[in-house]
Coordinates of N, CA and C and ligand atoms in Angstrom, one line a residue:
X282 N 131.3 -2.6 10.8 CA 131.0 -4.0 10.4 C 129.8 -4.5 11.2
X283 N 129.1 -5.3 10.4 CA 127.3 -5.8 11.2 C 128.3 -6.9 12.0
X284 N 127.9 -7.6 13.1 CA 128.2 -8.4 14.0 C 127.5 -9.8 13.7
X285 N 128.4 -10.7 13.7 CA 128.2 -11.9 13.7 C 128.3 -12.9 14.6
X286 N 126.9 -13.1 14.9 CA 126.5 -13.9 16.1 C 125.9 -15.1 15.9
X287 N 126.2 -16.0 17.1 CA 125.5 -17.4 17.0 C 125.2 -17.3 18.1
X288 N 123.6 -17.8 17.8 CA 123.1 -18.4 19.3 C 122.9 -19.6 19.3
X289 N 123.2 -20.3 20.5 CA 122.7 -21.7 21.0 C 122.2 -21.6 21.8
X290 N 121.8 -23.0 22.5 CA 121.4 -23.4 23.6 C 119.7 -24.7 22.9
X291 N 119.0 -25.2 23.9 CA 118.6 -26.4 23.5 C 117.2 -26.0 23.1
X292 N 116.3 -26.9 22.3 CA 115.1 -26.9 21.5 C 114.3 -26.0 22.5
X293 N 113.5 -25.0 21.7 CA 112.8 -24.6 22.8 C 113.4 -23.3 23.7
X294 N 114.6 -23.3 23.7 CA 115.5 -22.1 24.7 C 115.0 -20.6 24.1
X295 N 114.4 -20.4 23.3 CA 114.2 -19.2 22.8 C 115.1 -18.0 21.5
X296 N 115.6 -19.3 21.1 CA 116.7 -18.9 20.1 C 115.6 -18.2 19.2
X297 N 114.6 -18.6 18.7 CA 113.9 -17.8 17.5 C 114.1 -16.7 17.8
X298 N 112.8 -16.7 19.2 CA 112.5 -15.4 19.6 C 113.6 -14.4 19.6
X299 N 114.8 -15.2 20.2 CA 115.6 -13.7 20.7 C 116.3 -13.4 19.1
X300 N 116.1 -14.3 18.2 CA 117.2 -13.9 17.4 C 116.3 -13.2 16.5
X301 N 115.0 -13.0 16.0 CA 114.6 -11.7 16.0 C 114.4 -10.6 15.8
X302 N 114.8 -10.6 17.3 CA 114.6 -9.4 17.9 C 116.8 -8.8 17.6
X303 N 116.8 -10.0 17.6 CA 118.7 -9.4 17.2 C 118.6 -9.0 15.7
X304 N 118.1 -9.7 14.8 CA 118.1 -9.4 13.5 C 117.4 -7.8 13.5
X305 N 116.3 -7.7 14.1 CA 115.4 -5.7 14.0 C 116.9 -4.8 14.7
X306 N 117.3 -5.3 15.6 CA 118.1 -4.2 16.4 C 119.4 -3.7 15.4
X307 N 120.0 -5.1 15.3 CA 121.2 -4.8 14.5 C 121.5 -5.1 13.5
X308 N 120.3 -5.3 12.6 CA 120.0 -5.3 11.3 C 121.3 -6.0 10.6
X309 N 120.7 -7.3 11.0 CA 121.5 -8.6 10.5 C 120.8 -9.0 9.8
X310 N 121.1 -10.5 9.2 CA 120.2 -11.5 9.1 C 119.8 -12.6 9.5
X311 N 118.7 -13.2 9.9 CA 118.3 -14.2 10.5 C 118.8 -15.6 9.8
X312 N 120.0 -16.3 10.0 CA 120.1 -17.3 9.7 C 119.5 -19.0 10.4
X313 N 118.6 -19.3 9.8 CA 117.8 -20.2 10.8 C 117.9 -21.7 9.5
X314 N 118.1 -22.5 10.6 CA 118.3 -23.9 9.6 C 116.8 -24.5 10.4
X315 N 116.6 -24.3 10.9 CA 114.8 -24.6 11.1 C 114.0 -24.3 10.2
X316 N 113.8 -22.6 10.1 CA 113.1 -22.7 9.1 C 113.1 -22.7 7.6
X317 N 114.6 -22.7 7.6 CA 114.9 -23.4 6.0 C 114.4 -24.7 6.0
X318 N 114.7 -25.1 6.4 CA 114.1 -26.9 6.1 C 113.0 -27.1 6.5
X319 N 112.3 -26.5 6.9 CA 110.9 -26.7 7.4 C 110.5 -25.9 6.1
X320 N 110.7 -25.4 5.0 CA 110.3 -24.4 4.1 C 111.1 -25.6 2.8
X321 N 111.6 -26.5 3.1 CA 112.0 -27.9 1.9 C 112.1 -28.9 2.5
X322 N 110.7 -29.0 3.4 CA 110.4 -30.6 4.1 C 110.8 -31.5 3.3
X323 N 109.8 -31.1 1.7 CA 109.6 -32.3 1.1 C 110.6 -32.3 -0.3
X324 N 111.1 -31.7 -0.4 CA 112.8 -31.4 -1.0 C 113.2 -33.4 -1.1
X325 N 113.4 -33.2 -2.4 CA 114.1 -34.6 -3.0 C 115.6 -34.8 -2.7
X326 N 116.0 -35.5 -1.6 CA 117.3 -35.4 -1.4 C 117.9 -36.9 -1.6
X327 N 117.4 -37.4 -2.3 CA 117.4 -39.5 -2.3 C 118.8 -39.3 -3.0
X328 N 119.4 -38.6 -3.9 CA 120.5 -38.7 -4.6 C 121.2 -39.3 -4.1
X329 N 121.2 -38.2 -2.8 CA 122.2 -38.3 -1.7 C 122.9 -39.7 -1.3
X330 N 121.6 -40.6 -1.3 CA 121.3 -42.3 -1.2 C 121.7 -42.2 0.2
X331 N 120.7 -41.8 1.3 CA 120.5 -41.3 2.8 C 119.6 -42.1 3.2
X332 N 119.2 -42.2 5.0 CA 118.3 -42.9 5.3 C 116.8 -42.6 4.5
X333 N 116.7 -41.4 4.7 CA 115.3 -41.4 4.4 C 115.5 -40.1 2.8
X334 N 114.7 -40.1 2.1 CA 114.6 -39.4 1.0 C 114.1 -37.9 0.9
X335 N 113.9 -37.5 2.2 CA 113.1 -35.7 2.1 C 113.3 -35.3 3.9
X336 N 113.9 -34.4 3.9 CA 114.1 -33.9 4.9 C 112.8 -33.8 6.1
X337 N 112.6 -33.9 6.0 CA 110.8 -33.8 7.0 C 111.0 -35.1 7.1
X338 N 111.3 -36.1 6.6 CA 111.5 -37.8 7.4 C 112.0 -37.4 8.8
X339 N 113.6 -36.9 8.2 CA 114.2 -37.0 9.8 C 113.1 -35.8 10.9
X340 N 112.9 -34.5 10.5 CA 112.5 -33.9 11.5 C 110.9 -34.3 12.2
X341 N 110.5 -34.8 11.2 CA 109.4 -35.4 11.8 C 109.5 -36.0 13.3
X342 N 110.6 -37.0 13.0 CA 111.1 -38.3 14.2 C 112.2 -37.4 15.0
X343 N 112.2 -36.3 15.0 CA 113.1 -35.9 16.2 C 114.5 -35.4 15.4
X344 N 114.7 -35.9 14.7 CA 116.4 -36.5 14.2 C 117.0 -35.5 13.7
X345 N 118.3 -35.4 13.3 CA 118.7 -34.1 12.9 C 119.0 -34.6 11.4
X346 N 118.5 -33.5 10.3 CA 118.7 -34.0 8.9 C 120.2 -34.1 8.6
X347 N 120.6 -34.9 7.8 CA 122.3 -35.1 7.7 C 122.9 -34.0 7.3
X348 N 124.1 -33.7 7.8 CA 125.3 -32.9 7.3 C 125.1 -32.6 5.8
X349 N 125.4 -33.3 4.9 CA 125.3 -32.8 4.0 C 124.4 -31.6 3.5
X350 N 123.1 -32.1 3.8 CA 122.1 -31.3 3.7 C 122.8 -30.0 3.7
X351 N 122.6 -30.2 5.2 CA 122.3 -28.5 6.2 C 123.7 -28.1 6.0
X352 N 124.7 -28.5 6.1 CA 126.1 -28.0 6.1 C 125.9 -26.5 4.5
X353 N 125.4 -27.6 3.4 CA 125.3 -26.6 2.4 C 124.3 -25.5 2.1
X354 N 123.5 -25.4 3.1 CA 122.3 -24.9 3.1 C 123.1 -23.4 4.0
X355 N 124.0 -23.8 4.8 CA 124.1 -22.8 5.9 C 125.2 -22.1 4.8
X356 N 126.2 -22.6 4.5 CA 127.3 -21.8 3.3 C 127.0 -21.0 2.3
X357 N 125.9 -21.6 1.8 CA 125.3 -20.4 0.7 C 124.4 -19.3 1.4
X358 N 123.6 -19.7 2.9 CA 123.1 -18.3 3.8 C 124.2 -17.4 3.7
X359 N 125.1 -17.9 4.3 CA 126.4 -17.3 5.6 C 127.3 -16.7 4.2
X360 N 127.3 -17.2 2.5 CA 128.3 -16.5 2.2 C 127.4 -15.3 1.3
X361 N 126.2 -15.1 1.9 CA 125.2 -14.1 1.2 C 125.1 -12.8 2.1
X362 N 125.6 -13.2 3.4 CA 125.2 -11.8 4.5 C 126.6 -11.5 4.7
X363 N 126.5 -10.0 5.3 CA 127.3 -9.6 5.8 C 127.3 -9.7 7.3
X364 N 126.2 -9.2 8.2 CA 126.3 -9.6 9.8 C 125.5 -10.4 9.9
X365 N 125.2 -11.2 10.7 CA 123.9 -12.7 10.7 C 123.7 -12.7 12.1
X366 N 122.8 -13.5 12.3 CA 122.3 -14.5 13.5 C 122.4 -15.5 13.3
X367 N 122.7 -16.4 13.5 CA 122.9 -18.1 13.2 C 122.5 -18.8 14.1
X368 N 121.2 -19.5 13.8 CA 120.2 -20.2 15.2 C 119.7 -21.3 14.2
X369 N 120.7 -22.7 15.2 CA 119.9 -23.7 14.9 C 121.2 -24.9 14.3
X370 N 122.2 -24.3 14.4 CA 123.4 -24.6 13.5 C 124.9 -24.0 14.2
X371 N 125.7 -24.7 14.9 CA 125.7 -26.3 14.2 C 125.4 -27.1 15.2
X372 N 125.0 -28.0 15.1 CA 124.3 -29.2 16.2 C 125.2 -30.1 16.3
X373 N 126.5 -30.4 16.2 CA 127.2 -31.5 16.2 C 128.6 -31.2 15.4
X374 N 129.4 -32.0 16.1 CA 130.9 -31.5 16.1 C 131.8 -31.7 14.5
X375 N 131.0 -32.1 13.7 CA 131.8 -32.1 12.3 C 130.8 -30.7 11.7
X376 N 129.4 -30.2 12.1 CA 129.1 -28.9 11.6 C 129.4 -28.3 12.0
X377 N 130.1 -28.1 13.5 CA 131.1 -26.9 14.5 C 131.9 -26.9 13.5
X378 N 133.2 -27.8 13.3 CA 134.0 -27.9 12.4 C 133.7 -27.4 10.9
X379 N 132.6 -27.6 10.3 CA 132.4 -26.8 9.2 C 131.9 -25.4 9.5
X380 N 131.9 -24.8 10.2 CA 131.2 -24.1 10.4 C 132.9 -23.0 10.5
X381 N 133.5 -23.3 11.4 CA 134.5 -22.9 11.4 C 135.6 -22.4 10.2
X382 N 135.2 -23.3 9.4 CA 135.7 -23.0 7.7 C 135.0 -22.2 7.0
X383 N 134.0 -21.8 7.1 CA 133.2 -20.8 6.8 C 133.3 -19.5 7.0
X384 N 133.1 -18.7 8.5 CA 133.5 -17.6 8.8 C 133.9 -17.8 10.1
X385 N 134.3 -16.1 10.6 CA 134.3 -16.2 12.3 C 133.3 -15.7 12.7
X386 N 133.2 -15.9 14.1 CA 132.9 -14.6 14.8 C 132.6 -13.6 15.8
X387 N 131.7 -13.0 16.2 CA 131.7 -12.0 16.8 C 131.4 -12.3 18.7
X388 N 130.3 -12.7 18.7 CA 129.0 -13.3 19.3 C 129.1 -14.6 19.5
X389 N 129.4 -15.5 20.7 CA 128.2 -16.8 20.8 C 127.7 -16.5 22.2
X390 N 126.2 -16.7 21.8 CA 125.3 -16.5 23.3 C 125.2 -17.8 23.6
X391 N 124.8 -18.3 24.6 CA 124.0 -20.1 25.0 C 123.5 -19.1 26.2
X392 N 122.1 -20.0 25.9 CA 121.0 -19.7 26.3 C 120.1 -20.7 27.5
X393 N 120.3 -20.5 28.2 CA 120.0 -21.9 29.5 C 119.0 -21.6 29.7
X394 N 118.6 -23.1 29.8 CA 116.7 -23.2 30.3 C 116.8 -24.9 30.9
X395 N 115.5 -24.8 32.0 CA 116.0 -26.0 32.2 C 115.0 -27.2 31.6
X396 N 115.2 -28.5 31.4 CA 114.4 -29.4 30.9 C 112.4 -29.5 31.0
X397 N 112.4 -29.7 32.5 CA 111.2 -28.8 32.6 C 110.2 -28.1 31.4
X398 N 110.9 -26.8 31.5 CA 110.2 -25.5 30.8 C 110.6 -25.9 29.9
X399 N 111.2 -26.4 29.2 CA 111.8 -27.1 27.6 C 110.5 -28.0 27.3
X400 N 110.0 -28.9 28.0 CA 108.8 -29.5 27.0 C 107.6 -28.5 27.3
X401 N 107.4 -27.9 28.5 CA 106.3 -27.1 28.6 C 106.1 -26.0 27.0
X402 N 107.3 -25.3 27.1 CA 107.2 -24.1 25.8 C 106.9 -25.0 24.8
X403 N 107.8 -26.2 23.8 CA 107.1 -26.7 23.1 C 105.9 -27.2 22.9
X404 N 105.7 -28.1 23.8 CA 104.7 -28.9 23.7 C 103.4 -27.9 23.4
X405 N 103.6 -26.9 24.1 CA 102.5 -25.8 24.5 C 102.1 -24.6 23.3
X406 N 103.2 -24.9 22.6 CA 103.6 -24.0 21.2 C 102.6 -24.2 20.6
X407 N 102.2 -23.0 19.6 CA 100.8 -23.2 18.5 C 101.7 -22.2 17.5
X408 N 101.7 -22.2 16.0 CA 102.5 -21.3 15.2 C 101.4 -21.3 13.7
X409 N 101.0 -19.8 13.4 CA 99.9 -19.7 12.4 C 100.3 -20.3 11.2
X410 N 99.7 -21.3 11.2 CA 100.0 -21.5 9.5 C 100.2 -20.6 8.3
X411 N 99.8 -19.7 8.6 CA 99.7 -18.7 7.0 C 101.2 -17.3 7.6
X412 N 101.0 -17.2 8.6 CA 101.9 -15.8 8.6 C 103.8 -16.6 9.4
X413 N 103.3 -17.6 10.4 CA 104.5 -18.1 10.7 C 104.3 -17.8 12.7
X414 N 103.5 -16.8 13.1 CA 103.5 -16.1 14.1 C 103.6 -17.1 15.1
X415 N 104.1 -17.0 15.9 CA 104.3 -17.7 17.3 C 103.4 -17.3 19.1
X416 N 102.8 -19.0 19.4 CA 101.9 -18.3 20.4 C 101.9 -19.6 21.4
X417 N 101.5 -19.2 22.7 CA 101.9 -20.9 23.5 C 100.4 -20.5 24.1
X418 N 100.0 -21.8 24.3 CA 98.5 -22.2 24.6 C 98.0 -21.6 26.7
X419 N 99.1 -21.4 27.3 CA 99.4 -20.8 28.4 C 100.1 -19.4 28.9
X420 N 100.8 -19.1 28.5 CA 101.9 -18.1 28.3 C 101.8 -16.7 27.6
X421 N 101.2 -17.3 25.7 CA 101.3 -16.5 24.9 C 99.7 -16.4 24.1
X422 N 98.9 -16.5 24.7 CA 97.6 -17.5 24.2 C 97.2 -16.3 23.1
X423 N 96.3 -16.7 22.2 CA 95.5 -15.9 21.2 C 94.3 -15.1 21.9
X424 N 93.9 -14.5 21.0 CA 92.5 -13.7 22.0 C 91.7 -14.9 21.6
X425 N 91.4 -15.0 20.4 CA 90.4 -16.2 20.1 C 91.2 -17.4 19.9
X426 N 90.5 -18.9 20.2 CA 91.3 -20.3 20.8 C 91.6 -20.8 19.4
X427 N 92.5 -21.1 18.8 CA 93.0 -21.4 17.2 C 93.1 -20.6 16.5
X428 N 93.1 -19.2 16.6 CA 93.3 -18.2 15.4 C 94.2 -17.3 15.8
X429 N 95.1 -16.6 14.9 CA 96.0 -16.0 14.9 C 95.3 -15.1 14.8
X430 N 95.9 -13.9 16.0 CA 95.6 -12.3 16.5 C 96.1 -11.6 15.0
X431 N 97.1 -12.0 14.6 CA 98.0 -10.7 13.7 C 97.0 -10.8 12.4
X432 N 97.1 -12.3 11.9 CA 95.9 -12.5 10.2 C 95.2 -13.0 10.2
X433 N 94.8 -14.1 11.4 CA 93.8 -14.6 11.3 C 93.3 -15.7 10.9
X434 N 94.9 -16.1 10.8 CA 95.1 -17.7 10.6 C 95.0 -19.0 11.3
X435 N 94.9 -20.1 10.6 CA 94.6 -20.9 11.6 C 96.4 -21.9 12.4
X436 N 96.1 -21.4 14.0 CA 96.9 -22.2 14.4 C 96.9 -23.9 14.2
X437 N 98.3 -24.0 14.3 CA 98.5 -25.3 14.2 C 99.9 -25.7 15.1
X438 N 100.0 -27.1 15.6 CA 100.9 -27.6 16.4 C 102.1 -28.3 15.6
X439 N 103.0 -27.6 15.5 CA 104.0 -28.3 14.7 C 104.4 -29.9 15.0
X440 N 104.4 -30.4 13.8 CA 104.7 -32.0 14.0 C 105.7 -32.3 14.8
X441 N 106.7 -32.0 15.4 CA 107.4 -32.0 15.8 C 107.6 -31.3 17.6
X442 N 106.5 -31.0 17.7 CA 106.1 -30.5 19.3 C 105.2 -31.5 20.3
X443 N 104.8 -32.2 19.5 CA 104.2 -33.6 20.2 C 105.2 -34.2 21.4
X444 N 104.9 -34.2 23.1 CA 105.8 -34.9 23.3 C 106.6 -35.6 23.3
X445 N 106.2 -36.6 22.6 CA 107.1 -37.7 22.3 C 108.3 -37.7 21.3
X446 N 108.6 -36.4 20.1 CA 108.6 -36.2 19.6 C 109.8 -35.6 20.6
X447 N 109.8 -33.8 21.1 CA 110.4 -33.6 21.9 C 111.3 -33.7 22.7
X448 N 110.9 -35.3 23.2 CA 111.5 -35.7 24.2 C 112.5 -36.5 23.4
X449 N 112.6 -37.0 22.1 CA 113.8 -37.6 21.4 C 114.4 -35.8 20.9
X450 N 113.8 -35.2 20.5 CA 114.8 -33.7 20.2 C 115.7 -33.5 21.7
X451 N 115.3 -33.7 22.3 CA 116.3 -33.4 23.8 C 117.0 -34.3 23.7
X452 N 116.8 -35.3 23.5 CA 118.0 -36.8 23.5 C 118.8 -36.0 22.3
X453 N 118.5 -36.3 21.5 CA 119.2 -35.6 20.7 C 120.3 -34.5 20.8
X454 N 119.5 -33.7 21.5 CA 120.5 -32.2 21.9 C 121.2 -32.5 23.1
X455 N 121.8 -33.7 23.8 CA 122.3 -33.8 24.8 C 123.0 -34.9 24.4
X456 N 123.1 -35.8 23.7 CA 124.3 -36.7 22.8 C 124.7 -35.6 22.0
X457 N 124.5 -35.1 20.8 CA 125.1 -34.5 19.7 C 125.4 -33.1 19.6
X458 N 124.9 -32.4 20.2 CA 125.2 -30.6 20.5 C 125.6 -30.3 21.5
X459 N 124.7 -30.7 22.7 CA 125.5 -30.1 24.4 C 127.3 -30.4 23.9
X460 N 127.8 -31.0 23.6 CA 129.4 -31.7 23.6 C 129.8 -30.3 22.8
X461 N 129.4 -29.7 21.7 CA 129.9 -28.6 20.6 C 129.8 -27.4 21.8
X462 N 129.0 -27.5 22.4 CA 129.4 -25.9 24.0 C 130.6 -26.2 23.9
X463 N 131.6 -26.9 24.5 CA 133.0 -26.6 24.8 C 133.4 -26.4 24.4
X464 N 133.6 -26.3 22.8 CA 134.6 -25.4 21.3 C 134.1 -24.0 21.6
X465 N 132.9 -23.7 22.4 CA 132.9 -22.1 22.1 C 133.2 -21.5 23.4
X466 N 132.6 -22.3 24.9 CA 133.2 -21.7 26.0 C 134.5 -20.8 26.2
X467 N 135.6 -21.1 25.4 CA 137.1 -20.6 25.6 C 136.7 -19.2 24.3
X468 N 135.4 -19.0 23.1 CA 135.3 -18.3 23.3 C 135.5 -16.5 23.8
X469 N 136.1 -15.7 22.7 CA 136.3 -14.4 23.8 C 134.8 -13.6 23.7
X470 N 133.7 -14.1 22.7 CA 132.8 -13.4 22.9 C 131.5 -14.4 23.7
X471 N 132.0 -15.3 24.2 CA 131.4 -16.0 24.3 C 129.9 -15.7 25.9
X472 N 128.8 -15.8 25.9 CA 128.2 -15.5 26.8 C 127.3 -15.8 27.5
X473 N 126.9 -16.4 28.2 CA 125.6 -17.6 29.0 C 124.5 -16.5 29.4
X474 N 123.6 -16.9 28.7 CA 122.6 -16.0 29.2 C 121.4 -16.7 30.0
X475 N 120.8 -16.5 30.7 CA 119.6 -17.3 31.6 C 118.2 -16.8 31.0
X476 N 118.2 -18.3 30.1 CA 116.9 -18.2 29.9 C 115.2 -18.3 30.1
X477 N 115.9 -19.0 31.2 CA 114.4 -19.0 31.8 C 113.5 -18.3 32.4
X478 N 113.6 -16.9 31.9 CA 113.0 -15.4 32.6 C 111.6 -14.9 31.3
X479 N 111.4 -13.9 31.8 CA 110.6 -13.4 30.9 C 110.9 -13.0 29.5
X480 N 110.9 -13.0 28.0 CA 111.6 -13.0 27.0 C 112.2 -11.5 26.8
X481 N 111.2 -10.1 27.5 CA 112.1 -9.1 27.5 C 113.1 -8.8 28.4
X482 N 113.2 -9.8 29.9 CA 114.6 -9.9 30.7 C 115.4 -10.6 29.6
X483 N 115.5 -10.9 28.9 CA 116.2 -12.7 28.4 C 116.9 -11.6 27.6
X484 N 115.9 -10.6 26.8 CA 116.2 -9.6 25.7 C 117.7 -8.6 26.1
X485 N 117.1 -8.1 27.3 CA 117.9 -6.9 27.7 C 119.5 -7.4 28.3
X486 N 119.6 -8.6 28.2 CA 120.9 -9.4 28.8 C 121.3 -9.5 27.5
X487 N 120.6 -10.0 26.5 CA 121.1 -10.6 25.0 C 121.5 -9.2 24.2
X488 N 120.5 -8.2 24.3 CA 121.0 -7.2 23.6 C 122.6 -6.4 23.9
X489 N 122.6 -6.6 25.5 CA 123.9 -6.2 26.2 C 125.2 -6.8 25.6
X490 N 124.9 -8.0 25.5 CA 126.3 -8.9 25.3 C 126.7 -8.6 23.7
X491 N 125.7 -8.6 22.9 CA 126.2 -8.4 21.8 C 126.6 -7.1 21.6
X492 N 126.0 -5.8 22.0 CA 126.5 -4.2 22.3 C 128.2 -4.4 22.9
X493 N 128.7 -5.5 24.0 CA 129.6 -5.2 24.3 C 130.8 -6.4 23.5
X494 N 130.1 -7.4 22.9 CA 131.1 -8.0 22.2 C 131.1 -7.8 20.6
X495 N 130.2 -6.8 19.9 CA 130.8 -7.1 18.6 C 131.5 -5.7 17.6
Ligands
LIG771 P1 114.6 -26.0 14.9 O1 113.4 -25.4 14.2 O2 115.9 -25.3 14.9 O3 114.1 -26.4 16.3 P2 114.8 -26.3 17.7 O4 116.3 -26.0 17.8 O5 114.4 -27.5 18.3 O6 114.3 -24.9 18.3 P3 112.8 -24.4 18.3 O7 112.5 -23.6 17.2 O8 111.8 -25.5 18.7 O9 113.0 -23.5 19.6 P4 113.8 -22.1 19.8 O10 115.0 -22.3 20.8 O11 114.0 -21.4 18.6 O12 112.7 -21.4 20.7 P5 111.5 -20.4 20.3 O13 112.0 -19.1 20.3 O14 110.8 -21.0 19.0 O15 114.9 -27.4 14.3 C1 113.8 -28.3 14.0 C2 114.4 -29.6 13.3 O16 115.1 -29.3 12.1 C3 115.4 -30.4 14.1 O17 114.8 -31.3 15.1 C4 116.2 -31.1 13.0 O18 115.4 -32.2 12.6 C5 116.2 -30.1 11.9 N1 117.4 -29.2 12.0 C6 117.5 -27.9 12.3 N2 118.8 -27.5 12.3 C7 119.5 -28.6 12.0 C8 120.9 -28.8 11.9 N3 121.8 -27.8 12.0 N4 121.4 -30.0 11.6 C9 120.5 -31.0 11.4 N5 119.2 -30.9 11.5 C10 118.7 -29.7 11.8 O19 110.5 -20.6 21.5 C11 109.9 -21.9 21.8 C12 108.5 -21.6 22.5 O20 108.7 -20.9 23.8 C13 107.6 -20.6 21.7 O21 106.3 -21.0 21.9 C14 107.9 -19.2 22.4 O22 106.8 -18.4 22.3 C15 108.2 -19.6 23.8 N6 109.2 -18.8 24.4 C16 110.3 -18.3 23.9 N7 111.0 -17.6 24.9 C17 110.3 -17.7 26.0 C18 110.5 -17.2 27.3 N8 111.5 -16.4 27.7 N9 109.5 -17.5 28.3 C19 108.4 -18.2 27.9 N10 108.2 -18.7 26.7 C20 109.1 -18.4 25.7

């Protein structure tokens, strides 16, 4: 059976990257509510009769798009795979609870990083517009200053990396998600990894835990 993992931990912790690298290894699938909805910013959701009318309102301002939304977005991923990665979801204790109605499973990693290095990685983030690739202006830099190494696209700073911006995504993840860690802590596969290392230390801990829990 493919393994079914969730990773958490807060904006910025490295969930993309490691999850990945979990989807190549153990040939899952990448379940990401980031870039689903960043892929139906401007998705007509007014029916709904919600604060704002297109998902890219809330993410724009920090905010998490409503439940309804994402709840149904993740049901129709999760009842299409057989083992997954699930990064990004759930952020708050009635999508823990839905989430739970959905499947079990195998894996939960949380991923610690401390506030600090949390606005540095974003803020510092550049991601090619054309291919999606990932690069930080310090850390991960391009050979040439705005253009993607892999096609040759042009970097850009996602709307949502702006400090100010950021610094409400952390409010955010510290009222409405930090509180969802304690439904998984008692977790049997449950596993804290330290994220604040180099991404292939961060790797070789992440790849272990799921080798030995699923
Ligand atoms: P989403 O896209 O999920 O953003 P996030 O959780 O804030 O996470 P990020 O993608 O910013 O960070 P990450 O942990 O994946 O880190 P990454 O690997 O990219 O969500 C965006 C918005 O969508 C939300 O604000 C909300 O509006 C909405 N949304 C999404 N899910 C929702 C839900 N369930 N409910 C409601 N709304 C929802 O790494 C970050 C940077 O650090 C990169 O530059 C990377 O190169 C670098 N990096 C990674 N690892 C390391 C390392 N070990 N050392 C140094 N640098 C590193």
């Amino acid at each position: 059976m493919d393994p079914k993992i969730l990773i958490l931990g807060p904006p910025g912790a490295g969930k993309g990257t490691q999850s990945e690298r979990l989807a190549t290894e153990f040939d899952v699938e990448h379940v990401t509510t980031g870039d689903a909805l960043r892929n139906n910013k401007d998705r007509d959701i007014g029916h709904l009769d919600l604060e704002y009318d297109t998902p890219g309102e809330y993410m724009d301002r920090g905010e998490l798009v409503p439940d309804a939304v994402v709840d149904a977005m993740v049901e129709e991923a999760l009842s299409g795979a057989d083992g997954f990665v699930l990064d990004g979801y759930p952020r708050n204790d009635d999508q823990a609870a839905a989430l739970e109605g959905m499947t079990d499973l195998d894996v939960v990693l949380y991923l610690s990083v401390s506030e600090a290095e949390l606005v540095d990685r974003l803020t510092g983030r550049r991601v090619c517009a054309d291919c999606g690739a990932n690069f930080h202006v310090a850390y991960s830099p391009p050979k040439a200053d705005g253009v993607c190494d892999k096609c040759g696209g042009e970097l850009t700073q996602r709307e949502d990396d702006t400090e100010e911006v950021v610094r409400e995504r952390l409010e955010v993840y510290h009222d409405d998600t930090e509180p969802v860690l304690e439904r998984y802590a008692g977790h049997d596969g449950y596993v804290e990894v330290d994220g604040e290392r180099a991404p292939d230390d961060v790797w070789q801990d992440v790849r272990e835990a799921v080798r030995k829990n699923a």
